[in-house]
């Protein structure tokens, strides 16, 4: 993750000589012209060998922006290895110079596959993406079955809870607190002093990510655990310029309600974050467990109407996320026609077996 010119820096050269005086550091030119390209070719050859021996595989892809504000598209291949274990390889991480239209995204996807002598064909069981209109159309253009990312749907569903009218003002207030610690080292230093005064554990105020709903949950836990020190800091720091960000008794009630409702959901949904095992079959049980946990939640009794509304919204959002995923999924235990007459998709593609048409989708669940 370091820039190539690190090998030209005097400090790094001294450090390397201290570790091993006989080692000769490669130059930046050697890295860029030979070492890295050679390593890429060797790795690509290994991946080509893996793909050439696969009858079926699936893909996941996403677009993202680097810290230097450059857009990239990454494609990962998922397959069952010879030991029948789920494995994956990254096929490429390509910079997207052109606009992110559906045509350009589908072209980028196909070019990446062609680098491995693979075309968009029957061997691809499905492609999983988020719900961006451009990528959805791109997958439609290449005519490959699409499985929406349930994690993306679920993240959106939970985040909507933070937009509830009774909750939003409290969430906005603690976001402003987080911004203060994220951009001011002086604030972090002064907060550490307050933590010592109140004999509290010195913990950092975690960052909030829009794509990870549980990051807000982590931040709420820190805010509640550091409440006395935080109140003192906001009241006194820089002549009290942040005292308007102090959380009141009502805010504390809201935050504790969110913890009571969302903490069990987090523990359950963590089961969907696996790379070494198939997670699609866990979605329905996870949704069912969440419904049970919401029913058992004690937040309603303590926090009244607000707790009820949070629970009801969570139930509605989870149902919506599941319906959206189920309505498009190809992971199906049924089959409309014999596999020999149609493209193998979903689990039938993965295990390459015929499945009786009379079986109901999800019957094993």
Coordinates of C-alpha atoms in Angstrom, one line a residue:
X1 CA 0.0 0.0 0.0
X2 CA 3.0 2.3 -0.2
X3 CA 4.0 4.4 -3.2
X4 CA 6.8 3.0 -5.4
X5 CA 9.1 6.0 -4.5
X6 CA 9.4 4.7 -0.9
X7 CA 12.5 2.8 -2.0
X8 CA 14.2 6.2 -2.9
X9 CA 13.6 7.7 0.5
X10 CA 16.7 8.0 2.7
X11 CA 14.9 6.9 5.9
X12 CA 13.5 3.7 4.3
X13 CA 17.0 2.9 2.9
X14 CA 18.6 3.3 6.4
X15 CA 15.8 1.1 7.9
X16 CA 16.4 -1.6 5.2
X17 CA 20.2 -1.6 5.7
X18 CA 19.7 -1.9 9.5
X19 CA 17.5 -5.0 8.9
X20 CA 19.8 -6.6 6.3
X21 CA 23.0 -4.8 5.2
X22 CA 23.6 -7.2 2.3
X23 CA 20.2 -6.7 0.8
X24 CA 20.1 -4.4 -2.3
X25 CA 16.9 -2.4 -2.6
X26 CA 15.3 -2.4 -6.1
X27 CA 15.0 1.0 -7.7
X28 CA 11.6 2.6 -8.4
X29 CA 12.2 2.0 -12.1
X30 CA 12.8 -1.7 -11.4
X31 CA 9.6 -2.0 -9.4
X32 CA 7.4 -0.3 -12.0
X33 CA 9.0 -1.8 -15.2
X34 CA 9.8 -5.3 -14.1
X35 CA 9.0 -6.5 -10.5
X36 CA 5.3 -5.5 -10.3
X37 CA 4.5 -6.4 -14.0
X38 CA 6.2 -9.8 -13.5
X39 CA 4.3 -10.4 -10.3
X40 CA 1.0 -9.5 -12.1
X41 CA 1.8 -11.9 -15.0
X42 CA 2.6 -14.8 -12.6
X43 CA -0.6 -14.2 -10.6
X44 CA -2.7 -13.9 -13.7
X45 CA -1.3 -17.2 -15.0
X46 CA -2.3 -18.9 -11.8
X47 CA -5.8 -17.4 -12.1
X48 CA -6.1 -18.4 -15.7
X49 CA -5.3 -22.0 -14.8
X50 CA -8.0 -21.9 -12.1
X51 CA -10.6 -20.5 -14.5
X52 CA -9.8 -23.0 -17.2
X53 CA -10.7 -25.9 -14.9
X54 CA -14.0 -24.4 -13.8
X55 CA -17.3 -25.5 -15.3
X56 CA -19.3 -22.9 -13.4
X57 CA -18.6 -19.8 -11.4
X58 CA -20.2 -16.6 -10.2
X59 CA -19.0 -13.0 -10.1
X60 CA -19.4 -10.1 -7.8
X61 CA -18.5 -6.6 -8.9
X62 CA -18.6 -3.1 -7.5
X63 CA -17.4 0.4 -8.4
X64 CA -15.5 2.5 -5.8
X65 CA -13.4 5.6 -5.5
X66 CA -9.8 5.7 -4.1
X67 CA -8.5 8.2 -1.7
X68 CA -7.0 10.0 -4.6
X69 CA -10.5 10.4 -6.1
X70 CA -10.0 7.9 -8.9
X71 CA -12.8 5.6 -9.8
X72 CA -12.2 1.8 -10.1
X73 CA -14.2 -1.3 -11.0
X74 CA -13.3 -4.6 -9.2
X75 CA -14.5 -8.0 -10.3
X76 CA -14.2 -11.1 -8.2
X77 CA -14.8 -14.7 -9.2
X78 CA -16.4 -17.2 -6.8
X79 CA -16.2 -21.0 -7.2
X80 CA -16.1 -24.3 -5.5
X81 CA -12.6 -25.8 -5.5
X82 CA -11.7 -29.5 -5.8
X83 CA -12.3 -30.0 -2.1
X84 CA -15.8 -28.6 -2.6
X85 CA -15.0 -25.5 -0.6
X86 CA -16.0 -21.9 -1.5
X87 CA -13.0 -20.0 -2.9
X88 CA -12.5 -16.7 -4.8
X89 CA -10.0 -14.8 -6.9
X90 CA -9.9 -11.2 -7.8
X91 CA -9.9 -11.0 -11.6
X92 CA -9.1 -7.3 -11.8
X93 CA -9.3 -3.8 -10.5
X94 CA -9.6 -1.5 -13.4
X95 CA -9.6 2.3 -13.4
X96 CA -12.8 3.7 -15.1
X97 CA -11.7 6.6 -17.2
X98 CA -15.0 6.9 -19.1
X99 CA -18.3 8.0 -17.6
X100 CA -20.0 5.3 -15.6
X101 CA -22.8 4.5 -18.1
X102 CA -24.2 1.0 -18.4
X103 CA -22.6 0.5 -21.7
X104 CA -19.1 1.5 -20.4
X105 CA -19.5 -0.7 -17.3
X106 CA -20.6 -3.8 -19.4
X107 CA -17.7 -3.2 -21.8
X108 CA -15.2 -3.0 -18.8
X109 CA -16.7 -6.2 -17.4
X110 CA -16.4 -8.1 -20.6
X111 CA -12.8 -6.9 -21.3
X112 CA -11.7 -8.0 -17.9
X113 CA -13.1 -11.5 -18.6
X114 CA -11.5 -11.6 -22.0
X115 CA -8.1 -11.1 -20.4
X116 CA -8.6 -14.6 -19.0
X117 CA -9.9 -16.0 -22.3
X118 CA -13.4 -16.1 -20.8
X119 CA -16.4 -14.8 -22.5
X120 CA -19.9 -14.1 -21.1
X121 CA -21.3 -17.5 -21.5
X122 CA -23.1 -20.4 -19.8
X123 CA -20.3 -20.9 -17.3
X124 CA -21.3 -17.8 -15.4
X125 CA -24.0 -18.8 -13.0
X126 CA -24.8 -15.2 -11.9
X127 CA -23.4 -11.8 -11.1
X128 CA -24.1 -10.1 -7.8
X129 CA -24.0 -6.3 -7.6
X130 CA -25.6 -3.5 -5.6
X131 CA -28.8 -1.7 -6.9
X132 CA -27.3 1.1 -8.9
X133 CA -29.3 1.7 -12.0
X134 CA -26.2 1.8 -14.2
X135 CA -24.8 -1.5 -13.1
X136 CA -28.1 -3.2 -13.2
X137 CA -28.6 -2.1 -16.8
X138 CA -25.0 -3.2 -17.5
X139 CA -25.6 -6.7 -16.3
X140 CA -28.8 -6.8 -18.4
X141 CA -26.7 -5.8 -21.4
X142 CA -24.4 -8.7 -21.0
X143 CA -27.4 -11.1 -20.6
X144 CA -26.2 -12.8 -17.4
X145 CA -28.5 -13.8 -14.5
X146 CA -28.4 -11.2 -11.7
X147 CA -28.6 -11.7 -8.0
X148 CA -29.0 -8.5 -6.0
X149 CA -26.7 -8.0 -3.1
X150 CA -28.9 -8.6 0.0
X151 CA -26.3 -7.0 2.2
X152 CA -26.7 -3.7 0.3
X153 CA -30.5 -4.0 0.6
X154 CA -30.3 -4.7 4.3
X155 CA -27.9 -1.8 4.9
X156 CA -30.3 0.6 3.3
X157 CA -33.2 -0.9 5.2
X158 CA -31.5 -0.4 8.6
X159 CA -30.2 3.1 7.7
X160 CA -33.8 4.2 7.1
X161 CA -34.4 3.8 10.8
X162 CA -31.9 6.7 11.5
X163 CA -34.1 8.9 9.3
X164 CA -37.2 8.5 11.5
X165 CA -38.5 11.9 12.6
X166 CA -38.1 11.2 16.3
X167 CA -34.6 9.8 15.7
X168 CA -33.0 12.1 13.0
X169 CA -32.3 15.1 15.2
X170 CA -30.4 13.0 17.7
X171 CA -28.4 11.2 15.0
X172 CA -27.5 14.5 13.4
X173 CA -26.3 15.8 16.7
X174 CA -24.0 12.9 17.4
X175 CA -22.8 13.0 13.8
X176 CA -21.6 16.6 14.4
X177 CA -19.8 15.3 17.5
X178 CA -18.1 12.6 15.4
X179 CA -17.0 15.2 12.8
X180 CA -15.4 17.3 15.5
X181 CA -13.1 14.4 16.6
X182 CA -12.5 13.3 13.0
X183 CA -11.0 16.7 11.9
X184 CA -9.4 18.1 15.0
X185 CA -6.5 16.4 16.8
X186 CA -6.8 19.0 19.5
X187 CA -10.3 17.8 20.3
X188 CA -9.0 14.3 20.6
X189 CA -6.2 15.4 22.9
X190 CA -8.6 17.4 25.2
X191 CA -11.2 14.5 25.2
X192 CA -8.4 12.2 26.4
X193 CA -7.8 14.5 29.4
X194 CA -11.5 14.5 30.2
X195 CA -11.6 10.7 30.1
X196 CA -8.8 10.6 32.7
X197 CA -10.6 13.0 34.9
X198 CA -13.7 10.9 34.9
X199 CA -11.7 7.7 35.2
X200 CA -13.1 6.4 31.9
X201 CA -11.5 4.0 29.5
X202 CA -9.7 6.1 26.8
X203 CA -11.3 5.0 23.6
X204 CA -11.4 6.7 20.2
X205 CA -14.6 8.0 18.7
X206 CA -15.2 5.6 15.8
X207 CA -15.9 6.8 12.3
X208 CA -19.3 6.5 10.7
X209 CA -19.6 5.0 7.2
X210 CA -22.7 5.3 5.0
X211 CA -22.2 1.8 3.6
X212 CA -21.9 0.2 7.1
X213 CA -24.9 0.8 9.2
X214 CA -23.3 -0.9 12.2
X215 CA -20.6 1.8 12.3
X216 CA -23.3 4.2 13.6
X217 CA -24.2 1.6 16.3
X218 CA -20.5 1.4 17.3
X219 CA -20.4 5.2 17.6
X220 CA -23.6 5.3 19.7
X221 CA -22.1 2.8 22.1
X222 CA -19.0 5.0 22.5
X223 CA -21.0 8.1 23.0
X224 CA -23.1 6.5 25.8
X225 CA -20.1 4.9 27.5
X226 CA -18.3 8.3 27.5
X227 CA -21.3 10.5 28.3
X228 CA -19.9 12.3 31.4
X229 CA -16.5 13.1 29.8
X230 CA -18.2 14.0 26.5
X231 CA -20.6 16.4 28.2
X232 CA -17.7 18.1 30.1
X233 CA -15.7 18.4 26.9
X234 CA -18.5 19.9 24.9
X235 CA -19.3 22.3 27.6
X236 CA -15.8 23.6 28.2
X237 CA -13.7 23.1 25.1
X238 CA -12.8 26.3 23.3
X239 CA -14.9 28.5 25.6
X240 CA -17.9 26.3 25.1
X241 CA -18.2 26.7 21.3
X242 CA -19.6 23.1 21.0
X243 CA -22.0 23.2 23.9
X244 CA -25.0 23.2 21.5
X245 CA -23.9 19.7 20.5
X246 CA -24.4 18.3 24.0
X247 CA -26.9 15.4 24.1
X248 CA -29.8 15.7 26.5
X249 CA -31.9 13.2 28.4
X250 CA -34.3 12.7 25.5
X251 CA -31.3 12.0 23.2
X252 CA -29.9 9.4 25.6
X253 CA -33.3 7.7 25.6
X254 CA -33.4 7.6 21.8
X255 CA -29.8 6.2 21.6
X256 CA -30.5 3.5 24.2
X257 CA -33.6 2.5 22.3
X258 CA -31.6 2.2 19.1
X259 CA -29.0 0.0 20.9
X260 CA -31.7 -2.3 22.3
X261 CA -33.4 -2.7 19.0
X262 CA -30.4 -2.9 16.6
X263 CA -27.7 -4.7 18.7
X264 CA -29.4 -8.1 18.4
X265 CA -29.9 -7.5 14.7
X266 CA -26.2 -6.8 14.3
X267 CA -25.2 -10.1 15.9
X268 CA -27.6 -12.0 13.6
X269 CA -26.7 -10.2 10.4
X270 CA -23.0 -10.8 11.0
X271 CA -23.7 -14.3 9.7
X272 CA -24.2 -12.8 6.2
X273 CA -20.7 -11.5 6.1
X274 CA -18.9 -14.7 5.2
X275 CA -16.4 -15.2 2.4
X276 CA -15.6 -18.9 3.0
X277 CA -19.2 -20.2 3.0
X278 CA -22.3 -19.6 1.0
X279 CA -24.6 -17.0 2.6
X280 CA -27.6 -16.9 0.3
X281 CA -29.3 -19.8 2.1
X282 CA -28.9 -17.9 5.4
X283 CA -31.0 -14.9 4.3
X284 CA -34.4 -16.3 5.1
X285 CA -33.4 -17.7 8.6
X286 CA -31.7 -14.4 9.4
X287 CA -34.9 -12.5 8.5
X288 CA -37.0 -14.8 10.6
X289 CA -34.6 -14.5 13.6
X290 CA -34.7 -10.7 13.3
X291 CA -38.5 -10.8 13.5
X292 CA -38.3 -12.9 16.6
X293 CA -35.7 -10.6 18.2
X294 CA -37.8 -7.6 17.4
X295 CA -40.8 -9.2 19.1
X296 CA -38.7 -10.0 22.2
X297 CA -37.1 -6.5 22.4
X298 CA -37.7 -4.8 25.7
X299 CA -37.2 -1.3 24.3
X300 CA -40.9 -0.8 23.7
X301 CA -41.8 -1.2 27.4
X302 CA -39.2 1.3 28.5
X303 CA -39.3 3.9 25.7
X304 CA -42.9 3.7 24.6
X305 CA -44.0 5.1 21.2
X306 CA -40.5 5.7 19.9
X307 CA -39.5 2.1 20.6
X308 CA -42.6 0.9 18.8
X309 CA -42.0 3.0 15.8
X310 CA -38.4 1.9 15.5
X311 CA -39.5 -1.8 15.7
X312 CA -42.3 -1.3 13.2
X313 CA -40.0 0.4 10.7
X314 CA -37.3 -2.3 11.1
X315 CA -39.9 -5.0 10.5
X316 CA -41.2 -3.2 7.4
X317 CA -37.8 -2.5 6.0
X318 CA -36.6 -6.0 6.5
X319 CA -39.7 -7.3 4.8
X320 CA -39.1 -4.9 1.9
X321 CA -35.4 -5.9 1.6
X322 CA -36.3 -9.6 1.6
X323 CA -39.1 -9.1 -1.0
X324 CA -36.8 -7.1 -3.3
X325 CA -34.2 -9.8 -3.1
X326 CA -36.5 -12.7 -3.5
X327 CA -38.4 -11.3 -6.4
X328 CA -35.2 -11.3 -8.5
X329 CA -33.1 -14.1 -7.2
X330 CA -32.1 -17.1 -9.2
X331 CA -31.0 -19.1 -6.2
X332 CA -33.9 -21.5 -6.5
X333 CA -34.5 -25.1 -5.7
X334 CA -37.1 -25.4 -8.5
X335 CA -36.6 -25.8 -12.3
X336 CA -39.0 -24.8 -15.0
X337 CA -37.3 -27.0 -17.6
X338 CA -34.7 -29.8 -17.8
X339 CA -31.2 -28.4 -17.3
X340 CA -30.2 -29.6 -20.8
X341 CA -32.7 -27.2 -22.4
X342 CA -31.9 -24.0 -20.5
X343 CA -29.0 -22.2 -18.8
X344 CA -28.1 -23.7 -15.5
X345 CA -28.5 -21.1 -12.8
X346 CA -28.3 -20.7 -9.1
X347 CA -27.6 -23.8 -7.0
X348 CA -28.3 -26.1 -9.9
X349 CA -25.4 -24.4 -11.8
X350 CA -23.1 -24.6 -8.8
X351 CA -23.5 -28.3 -8.1
X352 CA -24.3 -29.3 -11.7
X353 CA -27.1 -31.7 -10.8
X354 CA -30.7 -32.0 -12.0
X355 CA -33.3 -30.8 -9.5
X356 CA -36.8 -32.2 -9.5
X357 CA -39.3 -29.6 -10.8
X358 CA -41.8 -30.3 -8.1
X359 CA -39.5 -29.1 -5.3
X360 CA -40.6 -25.8 -3.8
X361 CA -38.1 -22.9 -3.8
X362 CA -36.5 -22.7 -0.4
X363 CA -38.1 -25.9 0.8
X364 CA -35.1 -26.9 2.8
X365 CA -35.2 -23.7 4.8

